[in-house]
Tab-separated table of C-alpha atoms and ligand atoms in Angstrom:
chain	number	residue	atom	x	y	z
A	1	MET	CA	60.639	-45.178	48.254
A	2	ILE	CA	57.440	-44.070	46.565
A	3	PRO	CA	54.251	-46.135	46.297
A	4	GLY	CA	52.931	-47.584	43.040
A	5	LEU	CA	50.304	-45.755	40.995
A	6	PHE	CA	46.799	-45.486	42.384
A	7	THR	CA	43.651	-43.459	41.777
A	8	TYR	CA	42.612	-41.169	44.620
A	9	HIS	CA	38.934	-40.745	45.560
A	10	ARG	CA	37.556	-38.343	48.148
A	11	PRO	CA	33.897	-39.038	49.002
A	12	GLY	CA	31.941	-36.590	51.165
A	13	SER	CA	29.633	-39.053	52.916
A	14	ILE	CA	29.567	-42.590	54.283
A	15	ALA	CA	27.049	-43.571	51.584
A	16	GLN	CA	29.353	-42.280	48.811
A	17	ALA	CA	32.360	-44.074	50.332
A	18	VAL	CA	30.495	-47.367	50.588
A	19	LYS	CA	29.226	-47.051	46.998
A	20	LEU	CA	32.706	-46.274	45.703
A	21	LEU	CA	34.178	-49.273	47.518
A	22	ALA	CA	31.394	-51.532	46.200
A	23	ASP	CA	31.844	-50.269	42.612
A	24	LEU	CA	35.654	-50.455	42.663
A	25	GLY	CA	35.795	-53.929	44.221
A	26	GLU	CA	38.730	-55.618	45.946
A	27	ASP	CA	41.351	-53.334	44.345
A	28	ALA	CA	40.161	-50.399	46.473
A	29	ARG	CA	41.133	-49.659	50.082
A	30	PRO	CA	39.829	-47.078	52.547
A	31	LEU	CA	42.447	-44.478	53.516
A	32	ALA	CA	42.247	-42.963	56.998
A	33	GLY	CA	45.342	-41.288	58.483
A	34	GLY	CA	47.577	-43.251	56.115
A	35	HIS	CA	50.195	-43.837	58.822
A	36	SER	CA	50.067	-47.623	58.413
A	37	LEU	CA	48.747	-47.935	54.850
A	38	ILE	CA	51.102	-45.503	53.090
A	39	PRO	CA	54.262	-47.071	54.625
A	40	MET	CA	52.941	-50.488	53.533
A	41	MET	CA	52.384	-49.151	50.006
A	42	LYS	CA	55.904	-47.717	49.919
A	43	LEU	CA	57.263	-51.147	50.874
A	44	ARG	CA	54.985	-52.766	48.255
A	45	LEU	CA	53.336	-54.818	51.000
A	46	ALA	CA	50.076	-53.254	49.781
A	47	ALA	CA	49.375	-52.109	46.231
A	48	PRO	CA	45.756	-50.949	45.977
A	49	ASP	CA	44.660	-49.508	42.613
A	50	HIS	CA	42.256	-47.119	44.340
A	51	LEU	CA	42.387	-45.245	47.648
A	52	VAL	CA	39.081	-44.044	49.065
A	53	ASP	CA	39.993	-41.217	51.460
A	54	LEU	CA	37.617	-41.033	54.442
A	55	GLY	CA	39.133	-37.763	55.647
A	56	ARG	CA	36.355	-35.447	54.412
A	57	ILE	CA	33.463	-37.414	55.939
A	58	ALA	CA	32.280	-35.311	58.896
A	59	ASP	CA	29.963	-38.098	60.144
A	60	LEU	CA	33.017	-40.233	60.974
A	61	LYS	CA	34.585	-37.695	63.346
A	62	PHE	CA	32.970	-37.448	66.806
A	63	ILE	CA	33.200	-38.561	70.416
A	64	ARG	CA	29.886	-38.676	72.293
A	65	ALA	CA	27.864	-40.315	75.050
A	66	GLU	CA	24.734	-42.200	73.973
A	67	GLY	CA	22.889	-43.237	77.121
A	68	ALA	CA	25.300	-45.456	79.053
A	69	ASP	CA	27.532	-45.939	75.993
A	70	ILE	CA	30.470	-44.000	74.627
A	71	VAL	CA	30.611	-43.893	70.825
A	72	ILE	CA	33.645	-42.733	68.845
A	73	GLY	CA	33.675	-42.070	65.097
A	74	ALA	CA	36.292	-44.021	63.158
A	75	MET	CA	38.076	-40.898	61.837
A	76	THR	CA	38.702	-39.482	65.317
A	77	SER	CA	42.441	-38.917	65.596
A	78	GLN	CA	44.557	-40.271	68.413
A	79	ALA	CA	45.299	-36.634	69.418
A	80	GLU	CA	41.546	-35.935	69.685
A	81	ILE	CA	41.216	-38.926	72.000
A	82	ILE	CA	43.940	-37.479	74.233
A	83	ALA	CA	42.196	-34.074	74.269
A	84	SER	CA	38.653	-35.332	74.951
A	85	PRO	CA	37.159	-34.237	78.323
A	86	LEU	CA	34.423	-36.900	77.977
A	87	LEU	CA	36.966	-39.700	77.601
A	88	ALA	CA	39.144	-38.258	80.370
A	89	GLU	CA	36.157	-38.576	82.688
A	90	LYS	CA	34.592	-41.832	81.483
A	91	ALA	CA	37.386	-43.955	80.007
A	92	PRO	CA	40.819	-42.486	80.789
A	93	VAL	CA	42.550	-45.664	79.627
A	94	LEU	CA	42.021	-44.490	76.029
A	95	ALA	CA	44.037	-41.268	76.343
A	96	ALA	CA	46.716	-43.094	78.336
A	97	THR	CA	47.002	-45.692	75.566
A	98	ALA	CA	46.991	-43.100	72.775
A	99	ARG	CA	49.964	-41.407	74.446
A	100	HIS	CA	51.901	-44.664	73.974
A	101	ILE	CA	51.368	-44.522	70.210
A	102	ALA	CA	54.303	-43.239	68.178
A	103	ASP	CA	54.838	-39.471	68.523
A	104	PRO	CA	52.632	-36.347	68.339
A	105	GLN	CA	52.979	-36.087	64.531
A	106	VAL	CA	51.582	-39.595	64.011
A	107	ARG	CA	48.882	-39.037	66.630
A	108	TYR	CA	47.595	-35.843	64.959
A	109	VAL	CA	46.854	-37.771	61.770
A	110	GLY	CA	46.481	-41.444	62.744
A	111	THR	CA	42.905	-42.401	63.584
A	112	LEU	CA	41.258	-44.705	66.085
A	113	GLY	CA	39.387	-46.455	63.265
A	114	GLY	CA	42.590	-47.038	61.306
A	115	ASN	CA	44.350	-48.323	64.400
A	116	VAL	CA	41.682	-50.923	65.162
A	117	ALA	CA	40.794	-51.824	61.536
A	118	ASN	CA	44.410	-52.294	60.452
A	119	GLY	CA	44.739	-55.774	62.003
A	120	ASP	CA	48.407	-55.313	62.939
A	121	PRO	CA	48.950	-57.132	66.276
A	122	GLY	CA	51.360	-54.306	67.179
A	123	ASN	CA	48.608	-51.670	67.196
A	124	ASP	CA	47.848	-50.582	70.753
A	125	MET	CA	44.127	-49.744	70.684
A	126	PRO	CA	42.642	-53.179	69.846
A	127	ALA	CA	43.591	-54.758	73.203
A	128	VAL	CA	42.061	-51.811	75.052
A	129	MET	CA	38.884	-52.166	72.996
A	130	GLN	CA	38.769	-55.882	73.836
A	131	CYS	CA	39.190	-55.025	77.525
A	132	LEU	CA	36.322	-52.522	77.381
A	133	GLY	CA	34.065	-54.980	75.532
A	134	ALA	CA	33.796	-52.592	72.558
A	135	ARG	CA	31.751	-53.302	69.445
A	136	TYR	CA	32.748	-52.109	65.978
A	137	ALA	CA	30.080	-50.832	63.548
A	138	LEU	CA	30.871	-52.029	60.010
A	139	THR	CA	28.931	-50.396	57.190
A	140	GLY	CA	28.628	-51.808	53.678
A	141	SER	CA	26.187	-51.665	50.791
A	142	LYS	CA	23.832	-54.029	52.666
A	143	GLY	CA	23.722	-51.893	55.830
A	144	THR	CA	25.524	-51.829	59.181
A	145	ARG	CA	26.454	-54.774	61.402
A	146	GLU	CA	28.193	-54.825	64.772
A	147	VAL	CA	31.144	-57.075	65.571
A	148	PRO	CA	32.610	-57.347	69.091
A	149	ALA	CA	36.300	-56.359	69.271
A	150	ARG	CA	36.919	-59.716	70.972
A	151	GLU	CA	35.767	-61.521	67.778
A	152	PHE	CA	37.033	-59.112	65.108
A	153	TYR	CA	40.659	-60.246	64.721
A	154	GLU	CA	41.320	-63.512	62.857
A	155	ALA	CA	45.046	-63.411	61.973
A	156	ALA	CA	47.694	-60.775	61.327
A	157	TYR	CA	46.021	-58.211	59.009
A	158	VAL	CA	42.956	-60.461	58.662
A	159	THR	CA	39.788	-59.204	60.337
A	160	LYS	CA	36.035	-59.622	60.026
A	161	LEU	CA	35.913	-56.542	57.731
A	162	GLN	CA	34.630	-57.599	54.326
A	163	PRO	CA	35.751	-55.914	51.087
A	164	GLY	CA	33.473	-52.915	50.536
A	165	GLU	CA	32.823	-52.356	54.248
A	166	ILE	CA	34.113	-49.473	56.313
A	167	LEU	CA	34.390	-49.316	60.067
A	168	THR	CA	32.248	-46.338	60.968
A	169	SER	CA	32.297	-46.217	64.785
A	170	ILE	CA	33.405	-47.901	67.985
A	171	ARG	CA	30.955	-48.288	70.886
A	172	PHE	CA	31.408	-49.491	74.458
A	173	ALA	CA	29.526	-49.253	77.733
A	174	ALA	CA	31.230	-46.624	79.897
A	175	PRO	CA	32.964	-48.480	82.722
A	176	PRO	CA	31.486	-47.708	86.169
A	177	ALA	CA	32.787	-44.631	88.017
A	178	GLY	CA	35.750	-45.592	90.182
A	179	HIS	CA	36.915	-48.440	87.947
A	180	GLY	CA	40.638	-49.183	87.783
A	181	TRP	CA	42.496	-49.157	84.495
A	182	ALA	CA	45.991	-49.388	83.052
A	183	TYR	CA	47.830	-49.895	79.778
A	184	GLU	CA	51.415	-51.013	80.336
A	185	LYS	CA	53.686	-51.150	77.303
A	186	LEU	CA	57.300	-52.219	77.178
A	187	LYS	CA	59.016	-50.739	74.113
A	188	ARG	CA	62.644	-50.400	73.089
A	189	LYS	CA	62.442	-46.635	72.571
A	190	VAL	CA	59.946	-43.801	72.321
A	191	GLY	CA	57.719	-44.273	69.278
A	192	ASP	CA	58.264	-48.027	68.998
A	193	TYR	CA	55.678	-50.773	68.791
A	194	ALA	CA	55.335	-52.948	71.907
A	195	THR	CA	57.744	-55.717	72.808
A	196	ALA	CA	54.763	-56.709	74.952
A	197	ALA	CA	51.855	-54.715	76.349
A	198	ALA	CA	48.804	-55.372	78.497
A	199	ALA	CA	45.516	-53.579	79.160
A	200	VAL	CA	43.612	-54.138	82.405
A	201	VAL	CA	40.209	-52.779	83.436
A	202	LEU	CA	38.757	-53.841	86.799
A	203	GLU	CA	36.299	-52.982	89.539
A	204	ILE	CA	36.882	-53.344	93.267
A	205	ALA	CA	34.123	-53.433	95.903
A	206	GLY	CA	34.451	-54.330	99.572
A	207	GLY	CA	38.119	-55.241	99.173
A	208	LYS	CA	37.381	-57.789	96.440
A	209	CYS	CA	37.750	-57.639	92.689
A	210	LYS	CA	34.198	-57.535	91.345
A	211	ALA	CA	35.089	-57.821	87.647
A	212	ALA	CA	38.278	-57.739	85.599
A	213	SER	CA	39.345	-57.955	81.984
A	214	VAL	CA	42.835	-58.302	80.565
A	215	ALA	CA	44.023	-58.093	76.935
A	216	LEU	CA	47.445	-58.261	75.304
A	217	THR	CA	49.267	-56.451	72.478
A	218	ASN	CA	51.937	-57.800	70.101
A	219	VAL	CA	52.437	-61.219	71.641
A	220	GLY	CA	50.552	-63.205	68.993
A	221	GLN	CA	49.160	-62.968	65.476
A	222	THR	CA	46.253	-60.902	66.801
A	223	PRO	CA	45.487	-58.860	69.906
A	224	LEU	CA	44.614	-61.408	72.591
A	225	PHE	CA	41.725	-61.208	75.034
A	226	ALA	CA	43.089	-63.032	78.097
A	227	ASP	CA	39.795	-64.377	79.403
A	228	LYS	CA	41.356	-66.714	81.997
A	229	ALA	CA	43.577	-63.924	83.327
A	230	GLY	CA	40.528	-61.747	84.010
A	231	LYS	CA	38.718	-64.690	85.620
A	232	ALA	CA	41.727	-65.350	87.873
A	233	LEU	CA	41.332	-61.827	89.281
A	234	ALA	CA	37.534	-61.600	89.464
A	235	GLY	CA	36.210	-62.636	92.877
A	236	SER	CA	39.689	-62.576	94.447
A	237	SER	CA	41.086	-60.126	96.976
A	238	LEU	CA	43.799	-59.366	94.402
A	239	ASP	CA	46.305	-61.246	96.519
A	240	LYS	CA	49.616	-62.544	95.210
A	241	GLY	CA	48.101	-65.923	94.284
A	242	ALA	CA	45.441	-64.320	92.072
A	243	ILE	CA	47.952	-61.995	90.388
A	244	ASP	CA	50.373	-64.886	89.780
A	245	ALA	CA	47.543	-66.908	88.257
A	246	ALA	CA	46.520	-64.006	85.994
A	247	ALA	CA	50.079	-63.427	84.766
A	248	LYS	CA	50.522	-67.169	84.143
A	249	ALA	CA	47.225	-67.375	82.223
A	250	ALA	CA	48.279	-64.432	80.024
A	251	MET	CA	51.703	-65.927	79.327
A	252	GLU	CA	50.133	-69.274	78.396
A	253	ILE	CA	48.050	-67.820	75.560
A	254	ALA	CA	50.890	-65.640	74.235
A	255	ASP	CA	52.611	-66.818	71.079
A	256	PRO	CA	55.120	-64.067	70.278
A	257	SER	CA	57.523	-64.235	67.340
A	258	ALA	CA	61.265	-63.899	67.655
A	259	ASP	CA	62.132	-60.595	65.975
A	260	ILE	CA	64.085	-57.386	66.466
A	261	ARG	CA	62.289	-56.967	69.796
A	262	GLY	CA	63.771	-60.162	71.205
A	263	PRO	CA	63.526	-63.950	71.295
A	264	VAL	CA	60.267	-65.744	72.089
A	265	GLU	CA	61.223	-66.619	75.701
A	266	TYR	CA	62.144	-63.000	76.476
A	267	ARG	CA	58.956	-61.560	75.007
A	268	ARG	CA	56.771	-64.069	76.857
A	269	SER	CA	58.653	-63.381	80.082
A	270	VAL	CA	58.319	-59.578	79.839
A	271	LEU	CA	54.640	-60.058	79.077
A	272	GLY	CA	54.308	-61.524	82.574
A	273	VAL	CA	56.003	-58.388	83.911
A	274	VAL	CA	53.739	-55.929	82.041
A	275	VAL	CA	50.607	-57.846	83.066
A	276	ARG	CA	51.634	-57.582	86.737
A	277	ARG	CA	52.398	-53.876	86.314
A	278	ALA	CA	49.060	-53.280	84.594
A	279	ILE	CA	47.176	-55.041	87.385
A	280	ALA	CA	49.054	-52.985	89.992
A	281	GLY	CA	48.324	-49.777	88.045
A	282	ALA	CA	44.625	-50.612	87.728
A	283	VAL	CA	44.351	-51.500	91.441
A	284	SER	CA	46.037	-48.232	92.424
A	285	ARG	CA	43.460	-46.210	90.435
A	286	ALA	CA	40.346	-48.129	91.505
A	287	ARG	CA	38.155	-46.474	94.118
B	1	FAD	C1	56.542	-43.939	62.997
B	1	FAD	C2	55.254	-44.641	63.354
B	1	FAD	C3	55.155	-45.237	64.599
B	1	FAD	C4	53.980	-45.882	64.966
B	1	FAD	N1	53.879	-46.436	66.208
B	1	FAD	C5	52.726	-47.013	66.592
B	1	FAD	C6	52.565	-47.556	67.894
B	1	FAD	O1	53.460	-47.524	68.739
B	1	FAD	N2	51.365	-48.114	68.195
B	1	FAD	C7	50.327	-48.154	67.317
B	1	FAD	O2	49.264	-48.658	67.659
B	1	FAD	N3	50.461	-47.661	66.076
B	1	FAD	C8	51.611	-47.085	65.696
B	1	FAD	N4	51.725	-46.562	64.446
B	1	FAD	C9	50.597	-46.707	63.508
B	1	FAD	C10	49.618	-45.535	63.639
B	1	FAD	O3	48.960	-45.581	64.891
B	1	FAD	C11	48.573	-45.595	62.513
B	1	FAD	O4	48.025	-44.318	62.467
B	1	FAD	C12	47.460	-46.604	62.688
B	1	FAD	O5	47.964	-47.901	62.801
B	1	FAD	C13	46.540	-46.634	61.471
B	1	FAD	O6	45.673	-45.548	61.508
B	1	FAD	P1	45.519	-44.639	60.236
B	1	FAD	O7	44.395	-43.729	60.525
B	1	FAD	O8	46.821	-44.028	59.923
B	1	FAD	O9	45.047	-45.708	59.135
B	1	FAD	P2	45.546	-45.998	57.664
B	1	FAD	O10	47.007	-46.170	57.640
B	1	FAD	O11	44.956	-45.020	56.717
B	1	FAD	O12	44.829	-47.410	57.421
B	1	FAD	C14	45.307	-48.604	58.025
B	1	FAD	C15	44.491	-49.776	57.486
B	1	FAD	O13	43.164	-49.753	57.993
B	1	FAD	C16	42.220	-49.598	56.933
B	1	FAD	N5	41.243	-48.630	57.419
B	1	FAD	C17	41.519	-47.415	57.976
B	1	FAD	N6	40.387	-46.842	58.393
B	1	FAD	C18	39.374	-47.689	58.074
B	1	FAD	C19	37.982	-47.661	58.266
B	1	FAD	N7	37.363	-46.632	58.884
B	1	FAD	N8	37.246	-48.714	57.825
B	1	FAD	C20	37.853	-49.756	57.226
B	1	FAD	N9	39.180	-49.855	57.039
B	1	FAD	C21	39.931	-48.826	57.457
B	1	FAD	C22	42.994	-49.112	55.718
B	1	FAD	O14	42.384	-49.504	54.508
B	1	FAD	C23	44.346	-49.788	55.947
B	1	FAD	O15	44.277	-51.135	55.537
B	1	FAD	C24	52.887	-45.931	64.051
B	1	FAD	C25	53.011	-45.318	62.789
B	1	FAD	C26	54.182	-44.680	62.445
B	1	FAD	C27	54.270	-44.042	61.079
């Protein structure tokens, strides 16, 4: 299938992209890697009249430390995340999660910004960003505002992004050295979206869990920050009771659909399994 007709624009700066989007109005969409948008256009699930390609904007492609924060430009590809020495040292959960996305071909072109801006509950990066407490910088004709990843997602494909805005960067405080992390994803085959997946980031000190956050992929209309699951772990000695409580809290907020990945009961049940595995993985890495 081929997409409908559209006009292609290729701005060279963020300012030009924002102006184009403002001038063209709601019929224009930003184009990043195109690995979600172009398939949707081929299926006629999206039919923008104008595509504003962000691919030539150098200011959107970087990974850097800013004080205690890590900041990643929206057009950074998933492959660049895997290859980054800074992320390998400071936030290894990102490369581990990127490796779960599709296959190398998709990861060379698909971007972090596209993955988190898309609003598909099956995308893997949003839950990790919620776990890390990331903030998204959204730039429009009136300037830049920051929206926490935990507040960004409203419904499937509905986010806090307003028409005319682009997501320019993603920022989070680097987790403390020695933190534990894991992204556990159950999928039917290599390259598939999650049947259920869970991200866990935690800190352990003196045999007790000092802080923990848990977030879930593809078990609801949006990525889900499992606040109660994290609270069940924090302050505990990560004993069976605390882990059971965290898995139960995650399963309670899940609202998966019955689809090709299985019936509702199955998907909620395997969510409990991936949450337990993610906690175990994070504990095993914490120092
Ligand atoms: C075969 C295949 C398998 C896949 N498997 C997985 C998987 O397992 N897990 C997973 O997470 N993803 C998967 N994907 C999706 C892939 O990760 C996409 O690359 C990603 O979802 C979107 O990133 P993109 O750069 O391609 O964005 P695009 O497709 O270009 O854009 C996606 C949407 O976000 C908007 N957008 C993009 N960038 C911005 C921005 N900076 N500001 C504002 N809006 C923006 C676009 O307008 C569009 O609405 C798969 C894709 C394919 C083709």
